Structure formats: C-alpha cells, structure tokens
XYZ file of C-alpha atoms in Angstrom:
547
model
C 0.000 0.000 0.000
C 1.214 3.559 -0.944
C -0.106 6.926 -0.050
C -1.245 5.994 3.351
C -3.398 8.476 4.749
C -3.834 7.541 9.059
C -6.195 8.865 11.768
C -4.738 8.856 15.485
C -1.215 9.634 16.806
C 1.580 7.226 15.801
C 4.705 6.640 17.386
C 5.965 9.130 14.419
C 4.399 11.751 15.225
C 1.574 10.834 12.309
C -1.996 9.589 12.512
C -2.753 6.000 12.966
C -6.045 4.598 13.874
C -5.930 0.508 15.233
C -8.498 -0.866 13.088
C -5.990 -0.216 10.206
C -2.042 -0.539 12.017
C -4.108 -4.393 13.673
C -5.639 -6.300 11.437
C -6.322 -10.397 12.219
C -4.500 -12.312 10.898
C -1.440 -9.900 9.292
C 1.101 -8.138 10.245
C 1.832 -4.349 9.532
C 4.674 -2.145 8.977
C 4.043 1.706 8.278
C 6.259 4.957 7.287
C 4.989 8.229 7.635
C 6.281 11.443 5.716
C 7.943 12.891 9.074
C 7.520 16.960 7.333
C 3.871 16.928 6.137
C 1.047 14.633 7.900
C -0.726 12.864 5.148
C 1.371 13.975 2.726
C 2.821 10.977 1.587
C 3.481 6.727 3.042
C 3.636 3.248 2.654
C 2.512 0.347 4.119
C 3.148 -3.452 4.049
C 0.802 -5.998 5.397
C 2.074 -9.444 5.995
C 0.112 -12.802 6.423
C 0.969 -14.459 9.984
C 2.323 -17.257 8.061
C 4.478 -15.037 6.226
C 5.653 -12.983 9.227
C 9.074 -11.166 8.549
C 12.534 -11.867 11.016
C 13.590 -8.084 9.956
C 11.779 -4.966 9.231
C 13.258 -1.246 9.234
C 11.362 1.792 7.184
C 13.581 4.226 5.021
C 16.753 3.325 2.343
C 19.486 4.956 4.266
C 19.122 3.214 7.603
C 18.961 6.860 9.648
C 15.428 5.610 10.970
C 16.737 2.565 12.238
C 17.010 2.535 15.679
C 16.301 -1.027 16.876
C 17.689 -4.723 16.818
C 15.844 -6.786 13.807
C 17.081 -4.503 11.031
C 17.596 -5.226 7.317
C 21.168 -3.852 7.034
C 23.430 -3.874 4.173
C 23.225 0.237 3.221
C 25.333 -0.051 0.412
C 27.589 3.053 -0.501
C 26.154 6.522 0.260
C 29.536 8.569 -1.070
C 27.149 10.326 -3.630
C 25.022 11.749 -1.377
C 25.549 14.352 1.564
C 24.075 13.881 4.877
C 21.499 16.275 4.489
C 20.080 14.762 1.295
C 19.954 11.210 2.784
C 17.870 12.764 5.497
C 15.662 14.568 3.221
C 14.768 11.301 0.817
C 14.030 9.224 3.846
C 11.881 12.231 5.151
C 9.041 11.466 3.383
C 8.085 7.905 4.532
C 8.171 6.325 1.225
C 9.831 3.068 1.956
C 9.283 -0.222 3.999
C 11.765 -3.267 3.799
C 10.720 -6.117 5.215
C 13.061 -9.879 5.446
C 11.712 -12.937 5.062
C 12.650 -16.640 4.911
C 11.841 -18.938 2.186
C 12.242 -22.726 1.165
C 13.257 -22.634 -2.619
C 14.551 -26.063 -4.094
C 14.778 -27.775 -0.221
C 17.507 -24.650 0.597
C 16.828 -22.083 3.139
C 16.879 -18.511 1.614
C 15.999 -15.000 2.031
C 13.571 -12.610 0.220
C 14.374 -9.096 1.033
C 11.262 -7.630 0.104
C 11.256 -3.504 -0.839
C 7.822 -1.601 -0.812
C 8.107 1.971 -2.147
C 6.332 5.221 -2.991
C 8.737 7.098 -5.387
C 8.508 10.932 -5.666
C 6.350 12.349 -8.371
C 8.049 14.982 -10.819
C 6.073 18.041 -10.629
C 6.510 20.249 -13.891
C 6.160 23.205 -11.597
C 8.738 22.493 -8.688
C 12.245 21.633 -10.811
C 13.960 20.911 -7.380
C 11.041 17.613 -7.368
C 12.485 16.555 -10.333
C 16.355 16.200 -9.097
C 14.686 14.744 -5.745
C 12.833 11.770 -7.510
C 16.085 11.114 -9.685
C 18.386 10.904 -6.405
C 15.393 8.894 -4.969
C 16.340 6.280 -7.594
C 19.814 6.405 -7.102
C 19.152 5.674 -3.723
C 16.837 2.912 -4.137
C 18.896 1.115 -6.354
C 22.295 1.393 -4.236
C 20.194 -0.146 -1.447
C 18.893 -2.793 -3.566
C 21.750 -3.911 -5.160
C 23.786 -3.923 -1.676
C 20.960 -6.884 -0.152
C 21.280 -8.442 -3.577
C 25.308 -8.725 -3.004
C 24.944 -9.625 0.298
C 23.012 -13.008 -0.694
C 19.471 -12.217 -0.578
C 17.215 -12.149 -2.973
C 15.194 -8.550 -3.772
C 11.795 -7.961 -5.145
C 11.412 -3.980 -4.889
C 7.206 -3.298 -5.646
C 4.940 -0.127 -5.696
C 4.061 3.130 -7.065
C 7.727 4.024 -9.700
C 5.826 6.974 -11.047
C 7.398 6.352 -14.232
C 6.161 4.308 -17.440
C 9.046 2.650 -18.912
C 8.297 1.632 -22.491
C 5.943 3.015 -25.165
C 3.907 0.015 -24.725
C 3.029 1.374 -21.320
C 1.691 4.659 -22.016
C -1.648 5.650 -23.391
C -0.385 8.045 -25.951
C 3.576 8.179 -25.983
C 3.829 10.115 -29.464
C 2.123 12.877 -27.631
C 5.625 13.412 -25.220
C 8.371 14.438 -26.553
C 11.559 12.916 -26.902
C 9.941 9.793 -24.923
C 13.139 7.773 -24.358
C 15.297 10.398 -22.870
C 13.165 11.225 -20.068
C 15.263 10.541 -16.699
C 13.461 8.334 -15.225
C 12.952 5.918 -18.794
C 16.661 6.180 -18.619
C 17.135 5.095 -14.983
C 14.437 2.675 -15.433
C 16.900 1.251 -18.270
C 19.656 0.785 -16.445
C 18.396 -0.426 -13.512
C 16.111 -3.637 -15.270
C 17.972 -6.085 -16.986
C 16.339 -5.109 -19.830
C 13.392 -4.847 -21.935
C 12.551 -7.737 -24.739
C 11.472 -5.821 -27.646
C 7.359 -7.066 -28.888
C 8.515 -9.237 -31.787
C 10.866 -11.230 -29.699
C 8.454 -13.679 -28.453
C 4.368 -14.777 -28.494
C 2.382 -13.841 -26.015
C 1.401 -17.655 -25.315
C 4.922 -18.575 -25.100
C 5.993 -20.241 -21.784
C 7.246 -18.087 -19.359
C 10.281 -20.996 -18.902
C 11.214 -20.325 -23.046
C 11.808 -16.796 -23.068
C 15.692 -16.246 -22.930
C 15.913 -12.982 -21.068
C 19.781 -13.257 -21.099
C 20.179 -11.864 -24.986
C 19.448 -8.226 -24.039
C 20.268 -4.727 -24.272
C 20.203 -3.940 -20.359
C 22.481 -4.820 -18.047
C 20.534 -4.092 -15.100
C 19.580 -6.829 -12.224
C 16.144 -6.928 -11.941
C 13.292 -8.147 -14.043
C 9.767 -6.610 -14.489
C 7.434 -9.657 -13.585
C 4.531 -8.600 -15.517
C 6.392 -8.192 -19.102
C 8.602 -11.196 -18.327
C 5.387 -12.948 -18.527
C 3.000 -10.399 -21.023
C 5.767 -9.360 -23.192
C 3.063 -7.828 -25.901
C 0.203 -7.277 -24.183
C -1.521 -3.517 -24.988
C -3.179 -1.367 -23.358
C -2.226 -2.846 -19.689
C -2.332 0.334 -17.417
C -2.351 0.802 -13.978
C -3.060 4.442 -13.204
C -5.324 6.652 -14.667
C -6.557 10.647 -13.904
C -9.385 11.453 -11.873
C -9.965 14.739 -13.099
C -10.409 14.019 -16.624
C -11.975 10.530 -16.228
C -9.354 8.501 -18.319
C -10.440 5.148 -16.586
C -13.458 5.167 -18.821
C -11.470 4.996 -21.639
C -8.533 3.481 -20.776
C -6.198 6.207 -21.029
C -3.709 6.071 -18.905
C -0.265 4.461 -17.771
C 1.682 1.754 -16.500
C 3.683 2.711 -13.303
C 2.938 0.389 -10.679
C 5.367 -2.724 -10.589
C 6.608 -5.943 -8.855
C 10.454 -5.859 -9.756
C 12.718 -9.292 -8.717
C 15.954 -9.879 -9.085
C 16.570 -12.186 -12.454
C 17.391 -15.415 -10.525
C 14.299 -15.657 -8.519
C 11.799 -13.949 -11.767
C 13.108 -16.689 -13.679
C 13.089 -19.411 -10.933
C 10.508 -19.102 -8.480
C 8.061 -16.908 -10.171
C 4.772 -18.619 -11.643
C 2.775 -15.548 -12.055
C 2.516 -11.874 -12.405
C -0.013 -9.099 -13.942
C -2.381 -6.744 -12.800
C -5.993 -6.418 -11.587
C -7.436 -2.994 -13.564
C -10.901 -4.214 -12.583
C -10.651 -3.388 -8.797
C -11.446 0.097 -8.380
C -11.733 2.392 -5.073
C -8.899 4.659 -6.065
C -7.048 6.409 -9.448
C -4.299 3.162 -9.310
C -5.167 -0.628 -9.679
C -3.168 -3.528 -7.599
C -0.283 -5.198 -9.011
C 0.422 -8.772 -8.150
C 2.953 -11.581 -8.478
C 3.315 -15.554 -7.735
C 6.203 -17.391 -6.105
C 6.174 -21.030 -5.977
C 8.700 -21.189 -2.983
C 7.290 -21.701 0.605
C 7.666 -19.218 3.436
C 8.606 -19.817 6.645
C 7.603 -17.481 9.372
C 9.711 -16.049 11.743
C 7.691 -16.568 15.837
C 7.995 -12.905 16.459
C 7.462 -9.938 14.379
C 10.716 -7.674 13.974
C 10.255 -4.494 16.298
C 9.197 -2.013 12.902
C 5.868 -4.220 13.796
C 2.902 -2.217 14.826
C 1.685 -4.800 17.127
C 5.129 -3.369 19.432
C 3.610 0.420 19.648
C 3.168 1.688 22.743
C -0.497 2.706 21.814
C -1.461 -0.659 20.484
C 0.271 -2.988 23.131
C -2.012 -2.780 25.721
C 1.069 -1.734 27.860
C 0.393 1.199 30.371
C 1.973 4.700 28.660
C 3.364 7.425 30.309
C 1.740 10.579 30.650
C 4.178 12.445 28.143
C 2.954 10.354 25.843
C -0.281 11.874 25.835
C 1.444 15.515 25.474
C 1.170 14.727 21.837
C 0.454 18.129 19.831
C -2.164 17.282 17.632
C -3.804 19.200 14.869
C -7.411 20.489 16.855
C -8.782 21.418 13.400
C -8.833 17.791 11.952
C -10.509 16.604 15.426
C -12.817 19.726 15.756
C -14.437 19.048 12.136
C -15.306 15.436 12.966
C -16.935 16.694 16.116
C -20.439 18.093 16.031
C -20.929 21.088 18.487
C -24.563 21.095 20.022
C -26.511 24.693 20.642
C -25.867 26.346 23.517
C -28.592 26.037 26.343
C -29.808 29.473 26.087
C -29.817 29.625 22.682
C -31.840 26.390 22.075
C -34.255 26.838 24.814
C -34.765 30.416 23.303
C -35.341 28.999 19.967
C -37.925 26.223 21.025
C -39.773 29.308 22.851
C -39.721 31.557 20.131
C -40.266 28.806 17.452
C -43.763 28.380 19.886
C -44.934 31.348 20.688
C -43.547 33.751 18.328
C -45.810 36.444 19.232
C -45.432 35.872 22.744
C -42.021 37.037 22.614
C -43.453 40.792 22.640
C -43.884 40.245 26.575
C -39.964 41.278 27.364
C -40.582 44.028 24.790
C -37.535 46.976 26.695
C -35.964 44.626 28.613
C -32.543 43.418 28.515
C -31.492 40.028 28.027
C -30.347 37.911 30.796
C -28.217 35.072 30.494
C -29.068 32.332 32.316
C -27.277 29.659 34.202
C -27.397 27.668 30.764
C -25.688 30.021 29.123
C -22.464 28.599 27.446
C -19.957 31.398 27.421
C -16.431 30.239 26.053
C -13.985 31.242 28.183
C -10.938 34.005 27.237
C -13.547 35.575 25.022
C -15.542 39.118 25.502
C -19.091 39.343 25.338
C -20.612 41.957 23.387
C -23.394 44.390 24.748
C -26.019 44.579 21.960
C -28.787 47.190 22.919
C -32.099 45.636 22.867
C -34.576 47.526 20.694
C -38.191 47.796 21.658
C -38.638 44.599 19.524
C -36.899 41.427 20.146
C -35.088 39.791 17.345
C -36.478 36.103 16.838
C -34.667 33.062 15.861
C -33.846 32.083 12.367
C -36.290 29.126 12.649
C -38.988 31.063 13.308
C -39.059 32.777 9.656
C -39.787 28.820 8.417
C -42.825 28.667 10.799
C -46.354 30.378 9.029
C -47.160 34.228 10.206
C -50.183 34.612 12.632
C -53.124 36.487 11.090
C -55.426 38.606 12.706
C -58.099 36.870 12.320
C -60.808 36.702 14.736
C -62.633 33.515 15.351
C -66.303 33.234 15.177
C -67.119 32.642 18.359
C -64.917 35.490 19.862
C -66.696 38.081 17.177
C -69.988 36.476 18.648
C -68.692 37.156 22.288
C -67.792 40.823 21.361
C -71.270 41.762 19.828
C -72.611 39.889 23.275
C -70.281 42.452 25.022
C -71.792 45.527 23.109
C -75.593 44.241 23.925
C -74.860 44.115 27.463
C -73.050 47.346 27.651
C -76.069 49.180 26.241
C -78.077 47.211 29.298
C -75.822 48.621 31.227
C -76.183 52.183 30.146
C -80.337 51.171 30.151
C -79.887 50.203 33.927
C -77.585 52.774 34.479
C -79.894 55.047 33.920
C -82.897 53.907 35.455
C -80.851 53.683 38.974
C -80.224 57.616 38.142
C -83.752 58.066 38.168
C -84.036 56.230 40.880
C -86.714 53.681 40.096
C -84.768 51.178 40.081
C -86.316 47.618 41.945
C -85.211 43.995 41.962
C -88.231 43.726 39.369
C -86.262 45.979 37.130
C -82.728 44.180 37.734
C -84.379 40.436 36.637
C -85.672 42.715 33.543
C -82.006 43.891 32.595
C -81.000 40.703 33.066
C -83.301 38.295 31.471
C -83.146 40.822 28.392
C -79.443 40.436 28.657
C -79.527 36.640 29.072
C -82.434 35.873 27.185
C -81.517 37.662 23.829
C -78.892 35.493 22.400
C -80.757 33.979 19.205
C -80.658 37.954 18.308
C -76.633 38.570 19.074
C -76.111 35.689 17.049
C -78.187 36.448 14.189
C -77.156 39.992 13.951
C -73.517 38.381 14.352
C -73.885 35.758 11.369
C -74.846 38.727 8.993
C -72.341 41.055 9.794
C -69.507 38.452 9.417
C -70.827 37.318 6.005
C -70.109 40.902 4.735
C -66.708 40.348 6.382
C -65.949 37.428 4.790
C -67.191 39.004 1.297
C -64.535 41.906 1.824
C -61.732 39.870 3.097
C -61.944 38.049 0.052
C -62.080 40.623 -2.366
C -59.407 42.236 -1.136
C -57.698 39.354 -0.475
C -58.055 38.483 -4.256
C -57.173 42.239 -4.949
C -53.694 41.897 -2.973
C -53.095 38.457 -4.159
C -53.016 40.069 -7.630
C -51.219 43.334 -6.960
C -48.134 40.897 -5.039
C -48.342 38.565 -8.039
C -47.909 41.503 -10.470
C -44.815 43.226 -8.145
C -42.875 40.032 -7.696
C -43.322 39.289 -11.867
C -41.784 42.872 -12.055
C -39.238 42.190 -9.511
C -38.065 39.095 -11.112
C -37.699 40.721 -14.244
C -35.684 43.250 -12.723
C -33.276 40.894 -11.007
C -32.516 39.273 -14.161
C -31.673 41.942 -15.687
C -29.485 43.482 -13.547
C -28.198 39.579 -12.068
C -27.969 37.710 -14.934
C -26.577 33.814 -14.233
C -23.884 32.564 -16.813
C -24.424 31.932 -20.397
C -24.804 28.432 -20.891
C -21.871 26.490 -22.111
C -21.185 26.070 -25.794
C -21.787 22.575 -27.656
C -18.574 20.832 -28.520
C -18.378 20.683 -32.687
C -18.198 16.424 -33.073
C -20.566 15.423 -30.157
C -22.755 18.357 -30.138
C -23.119 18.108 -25.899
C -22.987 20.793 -23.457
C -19.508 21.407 -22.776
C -17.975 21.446 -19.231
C -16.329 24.650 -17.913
C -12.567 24.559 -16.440
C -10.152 26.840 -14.787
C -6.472 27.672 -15.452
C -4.809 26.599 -12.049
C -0.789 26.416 -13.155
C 1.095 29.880 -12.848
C 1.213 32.124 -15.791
C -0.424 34.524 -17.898
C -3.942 32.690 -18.334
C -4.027 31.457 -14.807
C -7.687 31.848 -13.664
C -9.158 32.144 -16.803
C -12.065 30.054 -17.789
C -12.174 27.765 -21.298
C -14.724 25.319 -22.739
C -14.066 22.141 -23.373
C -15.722 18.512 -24.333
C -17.298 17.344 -21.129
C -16.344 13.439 -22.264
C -13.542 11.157 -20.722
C -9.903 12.005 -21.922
C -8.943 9.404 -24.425
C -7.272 8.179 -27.392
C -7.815 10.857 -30.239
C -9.042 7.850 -32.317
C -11.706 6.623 -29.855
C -15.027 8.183 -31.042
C -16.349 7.472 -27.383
C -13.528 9.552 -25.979
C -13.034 13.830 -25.720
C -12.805 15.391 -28.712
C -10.449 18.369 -29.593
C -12.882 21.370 -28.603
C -11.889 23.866 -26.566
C -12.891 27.891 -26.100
C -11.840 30.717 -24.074
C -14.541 32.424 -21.840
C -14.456 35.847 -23.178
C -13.931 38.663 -20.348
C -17.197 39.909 -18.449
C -19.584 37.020 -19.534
C-alpha cells in the first residue's frame, strides 16, 4: 500500500487509527512522511504465516534505531548527509526480510515496498529529488542483492518505462530520454522488444539473457506479457481517463533475475478493482515461506499505543492538529440559545412580553472562556430566531365565536347604560334588575343572528381584497423578477462541442502564468485516445472577459 493516509497519533508523530495498524490475521509495517502529515506513506501488510525476522522503514538506515534490522546500506559517497535525510523524510519506503524454502535450501527474500517521488513540472527541485530517490533505491537494492538475498522492490515508480506502457507516448516528446525511462533502463535487466516472443509462449522459453540492459532486476509482468496492450495501472481522476482506458503503467513488482526466472509462476495486474485512481499489481512465487515466531520491532503490534502496555503521561502531550478533530466533532446549541429557539419557534408572538428589557443570560448560558461578550442594545422589539421565519405568520383573524362574544359584550353594555340610567332616576327595583338581566340573558338567538350577517359581509370583503392583494403581489414580484434578471444575470450556458454536439464542461487555469484563472470550454467526455469516437474530442474555447 502507498499513499497511506492515518487517523490517530503514531509513534511518528503521524496519525494511525488501530483498526488499520491491527488487522487479524497480518502483520503491519508503516512509514509516515515525518515533514507533512498525510502527505505521503507506505505500508506493508504481511500474512501471519508469512511474518518477517527483519523490518526497518527508510533506504538509508537513519530511521533505524532497533535490533531486527535489514542492514546492508550499500555506498552513500554520492550523497551528503542532508540529502539522505531529506529522501528518507518522506516515509516512502518499507523493507521487510523474510525466509523462504526454494529447491529444499533455506533462503531469504528481502522484500522492498516503495512510494517514489512524483516529478512536478512546476517544482524543478522535485524533479532532481525523484532522480536521487532512484539512485538511492537502487544502491540499497543492489547492496541486499550482493549480500546473498534475494530482492523484489514493488509499488508506485511513477514512471512508465516503455511506449507500450503509455496511453499516448507520441504525444511526449523525446519519450526515451526522459530521466526516469533512462534510470528505469539501467536499472532492469532489460526490456525484450514485442517481436521477440508470443504472447502464449511459456514463461520458462523466453531467454531474457540476450538483451540490451544490463541491469539486475526483471519486471514480472512483461517477463510474462511481453506484448500485451493497453495494460495500465493508473489513470486521472480529473479528466476521467479510466473510462477509456487512457492512462499508464507505473505500478510494478520488480525481482531480481534469478528468482523472476526461478521461483516466479505468475505476475499481472488487476485494472478491474477500483476504489482509487491506481489498480493492484500482483505476483506468484512457488517457494514456501517460513515465518519467523515474532514480528521484527518495525511491527505495529510493538507500539506503545497498540500494546495494551500502560503509557506514560508524556505520551499523551502529543500536539495534535485540533482542526482535523474539531471538524469530525459536532458542536450542540448552547442552552440558552436552544431553549430560546424552542420558545420563540412556539410562541412567536409571545415574545413581545420582554418588549424593553434586557437580556439575561441564564445559568445555561455557554460562554467560552478568554472571550468578551458583546453588549447589543435591545430595541423595543426582540429579534427572533432564524427558525422562526420557516414557521407560518399569525393572522389577525378573529374567530367566530370570539366576534360572537364581542357583539354579546356591546348588547350588554347598552343594558348597562339602560340600567344605568334607570338607577339615576331612581326607580330602580329587583323587578327591574331580573328585567335587565333576562333581556341580557335571554336575547342570544338575536346577538347571534345579527352576528352571522355582519360576518358574512366580512368574509365578502376579506376576500375581495384578499383576491385584490393576491393580484397586486403577483404583479410586483413578476416585475421584480424581471428586474433581477436583468441586472443579475446567471452565466451563459456552455457552448456545444463541434463532433458530439453536448454541453460542454467549464474549467479553470490553475498552473502559474499569464492565463491562470481564466475560464475555457471544453468537451465534457472522458480524456482518451484521439481515435476513440467514445472519448473527448479536440474542442476547446476561451470564456471571453465579463460574460
């Protein structure tokens, strides 16, 4: 695995989470870029039954600080001190040693898992780091192979090393002098051109000796598909090449010529297995393993967080990034705040009762500490939550039996007045008082009939002005809108490319120079060969300033 991307603090300083550093059944060895977390790192999973005696991360050995190490650093003249740090700063290597039973003799299979440097077109310095990467990596892999082990180096090369592995290598120029090709060159013992042998021929027939190359390793998968097109193993996201098969092969399983030749049954890769913009590489040994009883100390089963062992408390003074931990968390309202809402969200009108008062915080009130608190004067009416503009506005409407109960309330205040007056004139006798009050009480068939009439021609109104208003806001927000899109017009709508005749997709100019930022047209279809009708076709336009 390449590009390893953890969670939780690692004895690195990184991010490591246990569900991925202990897995049942395996056992794992990780490397960590030690300048940028999750920039860049590998990691190699072993079977139980294929547990390593040795383990150390890194080419140079400056990581190594423990018994069970590979050794054998080869010579390191070429390179100053500070550059060997710097390559092995980037956790892009894992070796792991393991024993094997090949022909009933007991050997060793130094196995090299690595990440190499990209060359970005835009950094120059990247480009003289990924070449002295490969120097490095093949100093180190040369010195196990002296030393009587055999080496299979696999992972992410970031280079394509023939024609045959490139989706379009006419479109590159001068192809075969690229740096890495030429490393690539030197370093396999070389390539067998396509009309040297049938792709059905036995892997056993094909005499790898009579070669251009001197190097000392074999790629596995053209040792054994010497012809076979179109065989990538990395393709862009951005432009969607894996629909179309445009892309390259970079990804390998390198051994040393003795054990391709001898031991390996099998090799090629697996394009159908998706979940990321590479595909896994594989290859088959027919010699046995032999397990070592304990995993080398690299192992993550030894960490300190994954032991089980009690820690000390420095351990835990870990600085950690509080923005990667904060965004996973999600902070609940404060007490005050949410109770407010729910109460306002209620009784929205009800709010009016602390009309001129100042708000108090209460004892739920979540103030975070260090921080001043604003003093907002309160106007005469209170501001309301933001969920209360989704809830539907109150009307004044009265209800029918409250507009009954008013009219009832005018009837008896004219009794009133009627009995009122009779008490001035002083005439006034329990007789009288049972009068006033049995017309009071038994008048209500005429309240409510007088009631019914008067809210019919209520109801009449209401609705023609309601149909009146309904129109007049229909008319104003037509007007509105019309406005708005004159003065806020969205963007034009994209051009059709010329051979499809589809919308076409809208990009930006990211790399430095005059037209970065500016906006072009082009084909909204995969990236692929120009003569695959299914693929992007040539189309591309400029957005023209201040559309």
């Amino acid at each position: 695995m390449k590009n390893v991307k953890p969670k939780f603090v690692s004895h690195t300083g990184d991010l490591l989470d246990e569900r991925t550093a202990i897995v049942d059944g395996y056992n794992s060895y990780f490397s960590f870029s030690r300048g940028r977390s999750g920039y860049s790192g590998v990691a190699t999973y072993c079977k139980d039954s294929a547990t390593p005696f040795a383990a150390e991360e890194g080419l140079t050995g400056l990581l190594t600080n423990h018994e069970g190490a590979v050794r054998c650093y080869g010579d390191h003249t070429e390179f100053s001190s500070d550059e060997l740090q710097l390559l092995d700063n980037e956790g892009r290597a894992v070796i792991t040693q393991h024993r094997v039973m090949c022909q009933d003799k007991l050997q060793t299979v130094t196995l090299i898992n690595v990440y190499c440097p990209r060359a970005d077109p835009e950094k120059p310095e990247r480009k003289q780091f990924k070449l002295q990467f490969y120097k490095l990596l093949q100093c180190r892999a040369e010195a196990i192979l002296k030393d009587g082990s055999h080496v299979i180096v696999l992972g992410d090369v970031n280079t394509s090393h023939r024609p045959i592995d490139h989706c379009d290598p006419s479109d590159i120029d001068d192809f075969e002098e690229n740096p890495g090709r030429k490393w690539l060159n030197g370093f396999l013992h070389g390539h067998i051109q396509e009309n040297e042998r049938n792709e059905e021929e036995p892997a056993e027939a094909s005499d790898v000796t009579d070669t251009t190359h001197s190097g000392k390793f074999l790629d596995t998968f053209r040792y054994f598909h010497p012809t076979r097109t179109n065989a990538f193993t990395c393709w862009s996201t951005l432009t969607g090449a894996r629909q179309t098969n445009y892309g390259t092969r970079i990804d390998y399983v390198f051994a040393d010529c003795q054990l391709a030749k001898e031991q390996f049954v099998a090799a090629d890769i697996m394009p159908e297995v998706e979940g990321s913009d590479h595909c896994p590489v594989w290859g088959q040994l027919r010699c046995s393993l032999l397990p070592s009883s304990k995993p080398p100390p690299l192992c993550t089963r030894h960490l300190p967080e994954f032991a089980g062992k009690q820690q000390k408390l420095s351990r835990f003074l870990v600085k950690v990034d509080q923005k990667s931990i904060q965004s996973e968390q999600k902070d609940a309202l404060p007490g005050s705040q949410e109770m407010g809402e729910k109460r306002e969200n209620l009784n929205p009108s009800g709010a009016g009762n602390i009309s001129g008062k100042k708000r108090i915080l209460t004892a739920d009130a979540v103030v975070p500490k260090e921080k001043k608190v604003k003093t907002v004067k309160t106007s005469s009416k209170p501001q309301g939550s933001l969920l209360s503009f989704f809830k539907p506005k109150l009307t004044n409407v009265v209800p029918h039996s409250e507009a009954t109960g008013r009219q009832c309330e005018k009837t008896l205040d004219l009794d009133e007045v009627i009995s009122s007056n009779n008490s001035l004139k002083g005439s006034t006798t329990r007789e009288d008082m049972l009068s006033v009050t049995g017309r009071i009480t038994g008048s209500p068939q005429l309240c409510t009939g007088s009631t019914t009439e008067d809210n019919d021609k209520q109801m009449k109104t209401k609705h023609f002005t309601s149909q009146t208003t309904v129109g007049h806001s229909a008319a104003k927000k037509g007007a509105s809108l019309v406005f708005w899109k004159s003065v806020l017009h969205g963007p034009p709508p994209p051009p059709s490319c010329k051979v499809h005749g589809e919308p076409c997709v809208l990009r930006t100019v990211k790399k430095e120079g005059p037209n970065m930022g500016r906006q072009f047209f082009v084909c909204a279809r995969p990236q692929g060969h120009a003569s695959n009708p299914e693929a992007r076709c040539n189309f591309f336009a400029w957005v023209e300033k201040g559309k």
